[in-house]
Amino acid sequence: MEHRQLGRSGLKLSEIAYGNWLTHGSQVEADVASQCVAAALDTGITTFDTADMYAETRAEQVLGTALKGVPREAVEISTKVFWPTGPGPNSRGLSRKHIMEAAHGSLKRLQTDYIDLYQAHRFDHDVRLEETLRAFDDLVRQGKVLYVGVSEWRAEQIAAALKIADEMGFDRIVSNQAQYHLIWRVIESEVVPLSLREGIGQIVYSPMAQGALSGKYRPGRALPPGSRAVDRHGARFISNFLDDDILQRVQQLKPLADESGLTMPQLAVAWTLQRPGIASAIVGASRPEQIKENAMAAGVRLDAEILQRIDDIMSDQIVLNPAYTPASSTYSTVAARAHLDAYGRPAES
């Protein structure tokens, strides 16, 4: 397992990270979750990603228990804040009140004194960026958070946050976490170029399109029993990639995987890791053997011909439009643009 620098920060992450979205606390029992974490550690994975809202906070609890006894300095733990963790009006978003309360809740559930990477899970249009960034900076200065990042922010939102941090002397964002795989590439045109200029690393999730790139889903066939596509928690996330045309293209990738000596999941993860600006790709698992298989994509280099053939096969199924970023499809970007108007754009470096 190789480790990569997270942007221009001093933090290094395992190039494959283990994430527990849709698994710990919901799909996977606690004992199996602990086995998956142990398998991840055995493969050299040191980076573990979660969020306070996964399985209504249970995912953090399960991960904290699974990592108990592991030397704290041997792992990197990232979690997120934004989505509701309770019924009250202040139990959500990126206000100072919610960030502080959420951070302390995450620390308790994870059974740790500090969070390596604390991420804004979405952009909050109801809270001034200055308030959000000051709260994050205070957590850093208190030693409860080491680095801060964002998840599924648009380029203009990231740019506004960077400028404010520079003007006010706050710790800068060092990462962006986004969905990214050989079909879904919405970060490529705006977020990645900005991030490369500003020293922000990409931590990407769903490199296998929630399993759609695994090859186990066949066009015109019934969904495999026990798969994510029939799970009540996971089905809505994978459904967009189960179109027969997409699945037919995926089957055409099988000879490329064979030529490269890889399984289909390994091909998908290796492709992701070879893209510009990627610091780490997050994989999930419901069984320890899945972790071991996916981890074998670490260090793999696909040649230029294979990469071109992948693009040729997927062709018009590739999604590039940054307007499809989840944050922008859920909210407007008026507030972020107002911040840019007020503070200007960050200097290129």
CSV table of C-alpha atoms in Angstrom, one decimal:
chain,number,residue,atom,x,y,z
A,1,MET,CA,0.0,0.0,0.0
A,2,GLU,CA,1.4,3.4,-1.0
A,3,HIS,CA,0.7,6.6,0.8
A,4,ARG,CA,0.1,10.0,-0.9
A,5,GLN,CA,0.4,13.6,0.3
A,6,LEU,CA,-3.0,15.3,0.8
A,7,GLY,CA,-2.6,18.3,-1.5
A,8,ARG,CA,0.1,20.6,-0.1
A,9,SER,CA,-0.6,19.7,3.5
A,10,GLY,CA,1.8,17.6,5.5
A,11,LEU,CA,-0.8,14.8,5.9
A,12,LYS,CA,-0.2,11.5,4.1
A,13,LEU,CA,-3.1,9.1,3.4
A,14,SER,CA,-3.1,5.5,2.3
A,15,GLU,CA,-4.0,5.7,-1.4
A,16,ILE,CA,-6.9,3.4,-0.7
A,17,ALA,CA,-9.1,4.3,2.3
A,18,TYR,CA,-11.7,2.3,4.0
A,19,GLY,CA,-15.1,4.1,4.3
A,20,ASN,CA,-18.2,2.9,6.2
A,21,TRP,CA,-21.0,4.7,4.5
A,22,LEU,CA,-24.0,2.4,4.0
A,23,THR,CA,-22.3,-0.5,5.8
A,24,HIS,CA,-21.4,0.0,9.5
A,25,GLY,CA,-24.4,0.4,11.7
A,26,SER,CA,-26.9,-0.6,8.9
A,27,GLN,CA,-25.9,-3.3,6.4
A,28,VAL,CA,-23.1,-4.9,8.4
A,29,GLU,CA,-23.2,-6.3,11.9
A,30,ALA,CA,-20.6,-4.9,14.4
A,31,ASP,CA,-18.5,-8.1,14.5
A,32,VAL,CA,-18.2,-8.2,10.7
A,33,ALA,CA,-17.5,-4.5,10.6
A,34,SER,CA,-14.6,-5.1,13.0
A,35,GLN,CA,-13.3,-7.9,10.7
A,36,CYS,CA,-13.4,-5.5,7.7
A,37,VAL,CA,-11.5,-2.9,9.6
A,38,ALA,CA,-8.9,-5.5,10.7
A,39,ALA,CA,-8.6,-6.7,7.1
A,40,ALA,CA,-8.1,-3.1,5.9
A,41,LEU,CA,-5.3,-2.7,8.5
A,42,ASP,CA,-3.7,-6.0,7.3
A,43,THR,CA,-3.6,-4.7,3.7
A,44,GLY,CA,-1.8,-1.5,4.8
A,45,ILE,CA,-4.8,0.8,4.7
A,46,THR,CA,-4.4,3.4,7.4
A,47,THR,CA,-7.0,5.9,6.4
A,48,PHE,CA,-10.6,5.5,7.6
A,49,ASP,CA,-13.5,7.7,6.5
A,50,THR,CA,-16.9,8.1,8.1
A,51,ALA,CA,-19.5,10.9,8.9
A,52,ASP,CA,-21.6,11.7,11.9
A,53,MET,CA,-24.9,11.1,10.0
A,54,TYR,CA,-24.0,7.7,8.6
A,55,ALA,CA,-26.5,5.2,10.1
A,56,GLU,CA,-27.7,8.0,12.4
A,57,THR,CA,-24.3,8.3,14.2
A,58,ARG,CA,-24.0,4.5,14.6
A,59,ALA,CA,-21.3,4.3,11.9
A,60,GLU,CA,-18.9,6.4,13.9
A,61,GLN,CA,-19.5,4.3,17.0
A,62,VAL,CA,-18.8,1.1,15.2
A,63,LEU,CA,-15.6,2.5,13.7
A,64,GLY,CA,-14.4,3.8,17.0
A,65,THR,CA,-14.9,0.4,18.6
A,66,ALA,CA,-13.3,-1.4,15.7
A,67,LEU,CA,-10.2,0.8,15.9
A,68,LYS,CA,-9.9,0.5,19.7
A,69,GLY,CA,-6.5,-0.7,20.6
A,70,VAL,CA,-4.9,0.4,17.4
A,71,PRO,CA,-2.1,3.0,18.1
A,72,ARG,CA,-3.7,6.3,17.3
A,73,GLU,CA,-0.7,7.6,15.4
A,74,ALA,CA,-0.9,4.6,13.1
A,75,VAL,CA,-4.2,5.7,11.5
A,76,GLU,CA,-5.8,8.7,9.9
A,77,ILE,CA,-9.5,9.2,10.8
A,78,SER,CA,-11.7,11.5,8.8
A,79,THR,CA,-15.3,12.4,9.5
A,80,LYS,CA,-17.8,15.0,8.4
A,81,VAL,CA,-20.4,17.5,9.6
A,82,PHE,CA,-23.5,19.1,8.0
A,83,TRP,CA,-26.5,16.7,7.8
A,84,PRO,CA,-29.0,16.5,10.6
A,85,THR,CA,-27.9,14.5,13.7
A,86,GLY,CA,-31.0,15.4,15.7
A,87,PRO,CA,-34.5,16.9,15.4
A,88,GLY,CA,-33.6,20.5,16.5
A,89,PRO,CA,-33.1,23.4,14.2
A,90,ASN,CA,-29.5,23.7,15.3
A,91,SER,CA,-28.7,20.0,14.9
A,92,ARG,CA,-27.7,20.5,11.3
A,93,GLY,CA,-25.7,22.7,8.9
A,94,LEU,CA,-22.5,24.6,9.4
A,95,SER,CA,-23.3,27.1,12.1
A,96,ARG,CA,-20.7,27.5,14.9
A,97,LYS,CA,-23.1,25.9,17.4
A,98,HIS,CA,-23.7,22.8,15.3
A,99,ILE,CA,-20.0,22.4,14.3
A,100,MET,CA,-18.8,22.6,17.8
A,101,GLU,CA,-21.4,20.2,19.2
A,102,ALA,CA,-21.0,17.8,16.3
A,103,ALA,CA,-17.3,17.7,16.6
A,104,HIS,CA,-17.5,16.8,20.3
A,105,GLY,CA,-20.1,14.2,19.5
A,106,SER,CA,-17.8,12.6,16.8
A,107,LEU,CA,-14.8,12.6,19.2
A,108,LYS,CA,-16.8,10.8,21.8
A,109,ARG,CA,-18.3,8.2,19.4
A,110,LEU,CA,-14.9,7.6,17.7
A,111,GLN,CA,-13.2,7.3,21.1
A,112,THR,CA,-10.4,9.6,20.1
A,113,ASP,CA,-8.9,12.9,21.3
A,114,TYR,CA,-8.6,14.4,17.8
A,115,ILE,CA,-9.9,14.0,14.3
A,116,ASP,CA,-7.2,14.0,11.6
A,117,LEU,CA,-9.5,15.5,8.9
A,118,TYR,CA,-12.8,17.2,9.6
A,119,GLN,CA,-14.9,17.9,6.5
A,120,ALA,CA,-17.9,20.1,5.7
A,121,HIS,CA,-20.2,17.5,4.2
A,122,ARG,CA,-22.0,20.0,2.0
A,123,PHE,CA,-22.0,23.8,1.5
A,124,ASP,CA,-24.4,25.7,3.8
A,125,HIS,CA,-26.1,28.6,2.2
A,126,ASP,CA,-27.8,29.7,5.4
A,127,VAL,CA,-24.5,30.4,7.3
A,128,ARG,CA,-21.8,32.9,6.4
A,129,LEU,CA,-18.6,31.2,5.4
A,130,GLU,CA,-16.7,33.3,7.9
A,131,GLU,CA,-18.6,31.7,10.8
A,132,THR,CA,-18.1,28.2,9.5
A,133,LEU,CA,-14.4,28.7,8.8
A,134,ARG,CA,-13.7,30.4,12.2
A,135,ALA,CA,-15.4,27.5,14.0
A,136,PHE,CA,-13.2,25.0,12.0
A,137,ASP,CA,-10.1,27.1,12.8
A,138,ASP,CA,-10.9,27.2,16.5
A,139,LEU,CA,-11.1,23.4,16.5
A,140,VAL,CA,-7.7,23.2,14.9
A,141,ARG,CA,-6.2,25.6,17.4
A,142,GLN,CA,-7.8,23.6,20.2
A,143,GLY,CA,-6.0,20.5,18.9
A,144,LYS,CA,-9.3,18.6,18.4
A,145,VAL,CA,-9.0,18.7,14.6
A,146,LEU,CA,-5.7,18.6,12.6
A,147,TYR,CA,-6.9,19.5,9.1
A,148,VAL,CA,-10.1,20.7,7.5
A,149,GLY,CA,-11.7,19.8,4.2
A,150,VAL,CA,-15.0,19.9,2.3
A,151,SER,CA,-17.2,17.4,0.5
A,152,GLU,CA,-19.1,18.0,-2.8
A,153,TRP,CA,-18.4,21.7,-2.9
A,154,ARG,CA,-18.5,23.6,-6.2
A,155,ALA,CA,-15.3,25.3,-7.4
A,156,GLU,CA,-16.6,28.8,-6.6
A,157,GLN,CA,-17.5,27.7,-3.1
A,158,ILE,CA,-14.1,26.3,-2.5
A,159,ALA,CA,-12.5,29.4,-4.0
A,160,ALA,CA,-14.5,31.7,-1.7
A,161,ALA,CA,-13.5,29.7,1.4
A,162,LEU,CA,-9.8,29.8,0.4
A,163,LYS,CA,-9.9,33.6,0.0
A,164,ILE,CA,-11.6,34.1,3.3
A,165,ALA,CA,-9.1,31.9,5.1
A,166,ASP,CA,-6.2,33.8,3.5
A,167,GLU,CA,-7.7,37.2,4.5
A,168,MET,CA,-8.6,36.2,8.0
A,169,GLY,CA,-5.6,33.9,8.8
A,170,PHE,CA,-7.6,30.7,9.2
A,171,ASP,CA,-6.3,27.2,8.4
A,172,ARG,CA,-7.0,26.5,4.7
A,173,ILE,CA,-9.1,23.7,3.3
A,174,VAL,CA,-6.7,20.9,2.3
A,175,SER,CA,-9.1,18.4,0.7
A,176,ASN,CA,-12.3,17.9,-1.2
A,177,GLN,CA,-14.3,14.7,-1.1
A,178,ALA,CA,-16.4,13.9,-4.1
A,179,GLN,CA,-18.0,11.1,-6.0
A,180,TYR,CA,-15.6,10.2,-8.8
A,181,HIS,CA,-15.2,7.2,-11.1
A,182,LEU,CA,-14.9,6.4,-14.8
A,183,ILE,CA,-18.5,7.4,-15.4
A,184,TRP,CA,-19.0,10.3,-13.0
A,185,ARG,CA,-16.3,12.9,-13.6
A,186,VAL,CA,-18.0,16.2,-12.7
A,187,ILE,CA,-15.0,17.5,-10.7
A,188,GLU,CA,-12.7,17.4,-13.7
A,189,SER,CA,-13.5,20.7,-15.4
A,190,GLU,CA,-13.5,23.1,-12.5
A,191,VAL,CA,-12.8,21.6,-9.1
A,192,VAL,CA,-9.7,19.6,-10.0
A,193,PRO,CA,-7.9,22.5,-11.9
A,194,LEU,CA,-8.6,24.9,-9.0
A,195,SER,CA,-7.5,22.3,-6.5
A,196,LEU,CA,-4.2,21.6,-8.3
A,197,ARG,CA,-3.5,25.3,-8.3
A,198,GLU,CA,-4.4,25.8,-4.6
A,199,GLY,CA,-2.9,22.6,-3.1
A,200,ILE,CA,-6.1,20.8,-2.4
A,201,GLY,CA,-6.2,17.0,-2.6
A,202,GLN,CA,-9.1,15.0,-3.8
A,203,ILE,CA,-10.4,12.1,-1.6
A,204,VAL,CA,-12.9,10.4,-3.8
A,205,TYR,CA,-15.7,8.0,-3.0
A,206,SER,CA,-17.6,5.3,-5.0
A,207,PRO,CA,-14.7,4.5,-7.4
A,208,MET,CA,-16.8,1.5,-8.4
A,209,ALA,CA,-20.0,3.5,-8.9
A,210,GLN,CA,-21.6,1.8,-5.9
A,211,GLY,CA,-20.7,-1.6,-7.4
A,212,ALA,CA,-22.1,-0.9,-10.9
A,213,LEU,CA,-18.5,-1.2,-12.3
A,214,SER,CA,-17.9,-4.6,-10.6
A,215,GLY,CA,-19.4,-6.5,-13.5
A,216,LYS,CA,-21.9,-8.4,-11.4
A,217,TYR,CA,-24.9,-6.5,-12.7
A,218,ARG,CA,-25.9,-7.7,-16.1
A,219,PRO,CA,-28.1,-5.9,-18.6
A,220,GLY,CA,-31.6,-7.4,-18.8
A,221,ARG,CA,-30.9,-9.7,-15.8
A,222,ALA,CA,-32.5,-9.8,-12.4
A,223,LEU,CA,-30.6,-7.9,-9.7
A,224,PRO,CA,-28.3,-10.3,-7.7
A,225,PRO,CA,-29.9,-11.2,-4.3
A,226,GLY,CA,-28.1,-9.7,-1.3
A,227,SER,CA,-26.5,-7.0,-3.5
A,228,ARG,CA,-26.5,-3.3,-2.7
A,229,ALA,CA,-29.1,-2.8,-5.5
A,230,VAL,CA,-31.7,-4.6,-3.5
A,231,ASP,CA,-30.8,-3.2,-0.1
A,232,ARG,CA,-33.2,-0.6,1.2
A,233,HIS,CA,-30.4,1.7,2.2
A,234,GLY,CA,-28.1,1.4,-0.8
A,235,ALA,CA,-30.5,0.9,-3.8
A,236,ARG,CA,-31.3,4.6,-4.4
A,237,PHE,CA,-27.6,5.4,-4.7
A,238,ILE,CA,-26.7,2.7,-7.3
A,239,SER,CA,-29.9,2.9,-9.3
A,240,ASN,CA,-28.7,5.7,-11.6
A,241,PHE,CA,-25.9,3.5,-12.8
A,242,LEU,CA,-28.0,0.4,-13.5
A,243,ASP,CA,-29.2,1.5,-16.9
A,244,ASP,CA,-28.9,-1.3,-19.5
A,245,ASP,CA,-26.7,0.8,-21.8
A,246,ILE,CA,-24.3,1.6,-19.0
A,247,LEU,CA,-24.2,-2.1,-17.9
A,248,GLN,CA,-23.5,-3.2,-21.5
A,249,ARG,CA,-20.5,-0.8,-21.6
A,250,VAL,CA,-19.3,-2.2,-18.3
A,251,GLN,CA,-19.3,-5.7,-19.6
A,252,GLN,CA,-17.1,-4.5,-22.5
A,253,LEU,CA,-14.5,-3.5,-19.9
A,254,LYS,CA,-14.0,-7.1,-18.8
A,255,PRO,CA,-11.4,-7.9,-21.5
A,256,LEU,CA,-9.4,-4.8,-20.5
A,257,ALA,CA,-9.4,-6.0,-16.9
A,258,ASP,CA,-8.3,-9.4,-18.0
A,259,GLU,CA,-5.5,-7.9,-20.2
A,260,SER,CA,-4.3,-5.9,-17.2
A,261,GLY,CA,-4.4,-8.9,-14.8
A,262,LEU,CA,-7.1,-7.3,-12.7
A,263,THR,CA,-10.6,-8.0,-11.5
A,264,MET,CA,-13.3,-5.5,-12.6
A,265,PRO,CA,-13.3,-3.7,-9.2
A,266,GLN,CA,-9.5,-3.5,-9.2
A,267,LEU,CA,-9.6,-1.9,-12.7
A,268,ALA,CA,-12.1,0.7,-11.6
A,269,VAL,CA,-10.1,1.6,-8.5
A,270,ALA,CA,-6.8,1.7,-10.4
A,271,TRP,CA,-8.3,4.0,-13.0
A,272,THR,CA,-9.4,6.4,-10.3
A,273,LEU,CA,-6.0,6.4,-8.5
A,274,GLN,CA,-4.3,7.3,-11.8
A,275,ARG,CA,-6.2,10.5,-12.3
A,276,PRO,CA,-4.7,14.0,-11.6
A,277,GLY,CA,-5.0,15.3,-8.0
A,278,ILE,CA,-6.3,12.1,-6.4
A,279,ALA,CA,-4.9,11.6,-2.9
A,280,SER,CA,-7.0,8.6,-1.9
A,281,ALA,CA,-9.9,6.5,-3.1
A,282,ILE,CA,-12.5,5.3,-0.5
A,283,VAL,CA,-13.7,1.8,-0.8
A,284,GLY,CA,-16.4,0.2,1.3
A,285,ALA,CA,-17.0,-3.5,2.0
A,286,SER,CA,-19.5,-5.8,3.6
A,287,ARG,CA,-17.0,-8.7,3.8
A,288,PRO,CA,-13.3,-8.7,4.7
A,289,GLU,CA,-12.3,-10.5,1.4
A,290,GLN,CA,-13.7,-7.5,-0.6
A,291,ILE,CA,-11.2,-5.2,1.2
A,292,LYS,CA,-8.4,-7.5,0.3
A,293,GLU,CA,-9.4,-7.6,-3.3
A,294,ASN,CA,-9.8,-3.9,-3.7
A,295,ALA,CA,-6.5,-3.2,-1.9
A,296,MET,CA,-4.7,-5.0,-4.7
A,297,ALA,CA,-5.4,-2.1,-7.0
A,298,ALA,CA,-2.8,-0.1,-5.0
A,299,GLY,CA,0.3,0.8,-7.0
A,300,VAL,CA,-1.2,-0.5,-10.3
A,301,ARG,CA,-0.5,1.7,-13.4
A,302,LEU,CA,-2.7,1.3,-16.4
A,303,ASP,CA,-1.0,2.1,-19.7
A,304,ALA,CA,-2.2,4.9,-22.0
A,305,GLU,CA,-3.8,2.5,-24.5
A,306,ILE,CA,-6.0,0.9,-21.8
A,307,LEU,CA,-7.0,4.3,-20.5
A,308,GLN,CA,-8.0,5.4,-24.0
A,309,ARG,CA,-10.0,2.2,-24.6
A,310,ILE,CA,-11.9,2.8,-21.3
A,311,ASP,CA,-12.9,6.3,-22.5
A,312,ASP,CA,-13.9,4.9,-25.9
A,313,ILE,CA,-16.1,2.3,-24.4
A,314,MET,CA,-17.8,4.6,-21.9
A,315,SER,CA,-17.9,7.5,-24.4
A,316,ASP,CA,-21.4,9.2,-24.1
A,317,GLN,CA,-22.1,7.7,-20.7
A,318,ILE,CA,-19.4,9.8,-19.1
A,319,VAL,CA,-20.9,12.6,-17.0
A,320,LEU,CA,-18.7,15.8,-17.0
A,321,ASN,CA,-21.1,18.7,-16.3
A,322,PRO,CA,-20.2,20.3,-13.0
A,323,ALA,CA,-23.8,21.4,-12.5
A,324,TYR,CA,-24.5,17.9,-11.4
A,325,THR,CA,-22.4,18.3,-8.3
A,326,PRO,CA,-24.8,17.2,-5.5
A,327,ALA,CA,-24.4,20.5,-3.6
A,328,SER,CA,-25.3,22.6,-6.6
A,329,SER,CA,-28.3,20.5,-7.6
A,330,THR,CA,-29.7,20.7,-4.0
A,331,TYR,CA,-28.9,24.4,-3.4
A,332,SER,CA,-28.3,27.5,-5.4
A,333,THR,CA,-24.8,29.0,-5.6
A,334,VAL,CA,-25.8,32.6,-5.0
A,335,ALA,CA,-24.2,32.8,-1.5
A,336,ALA,CA,-20.9,31.5,-2.8
A,337,ARG,CA,-20.8,33.9,-5.7
A,338,ALA,CA,-21.6,36.8,-3.3
A,339,HIS,CA,-18.5,35.8,-1.2
A,340,LEU,CA,-16.4,35.8,-4.4
A,341,ASP,CA,-17.7,39.2,-5.3
A,342,ALA,CA,-16.8,40.5,-1.8
A,343,TYR,CA,-13.4,38.9,-1.5
A,344,GLY,CA,-12.2,38.3,-5.0
A,345,ARG,CA,-10.7,35.0,-6.3
A,346,PRO,CA,-7.8,33.2,-4.7
A,347,ALA,CA,-4.4,33.8,-6.1
A,348,GLU,CA,-3.0,31.1,-8.3
A,349,SER,CA,0.1,29.4,-7.0
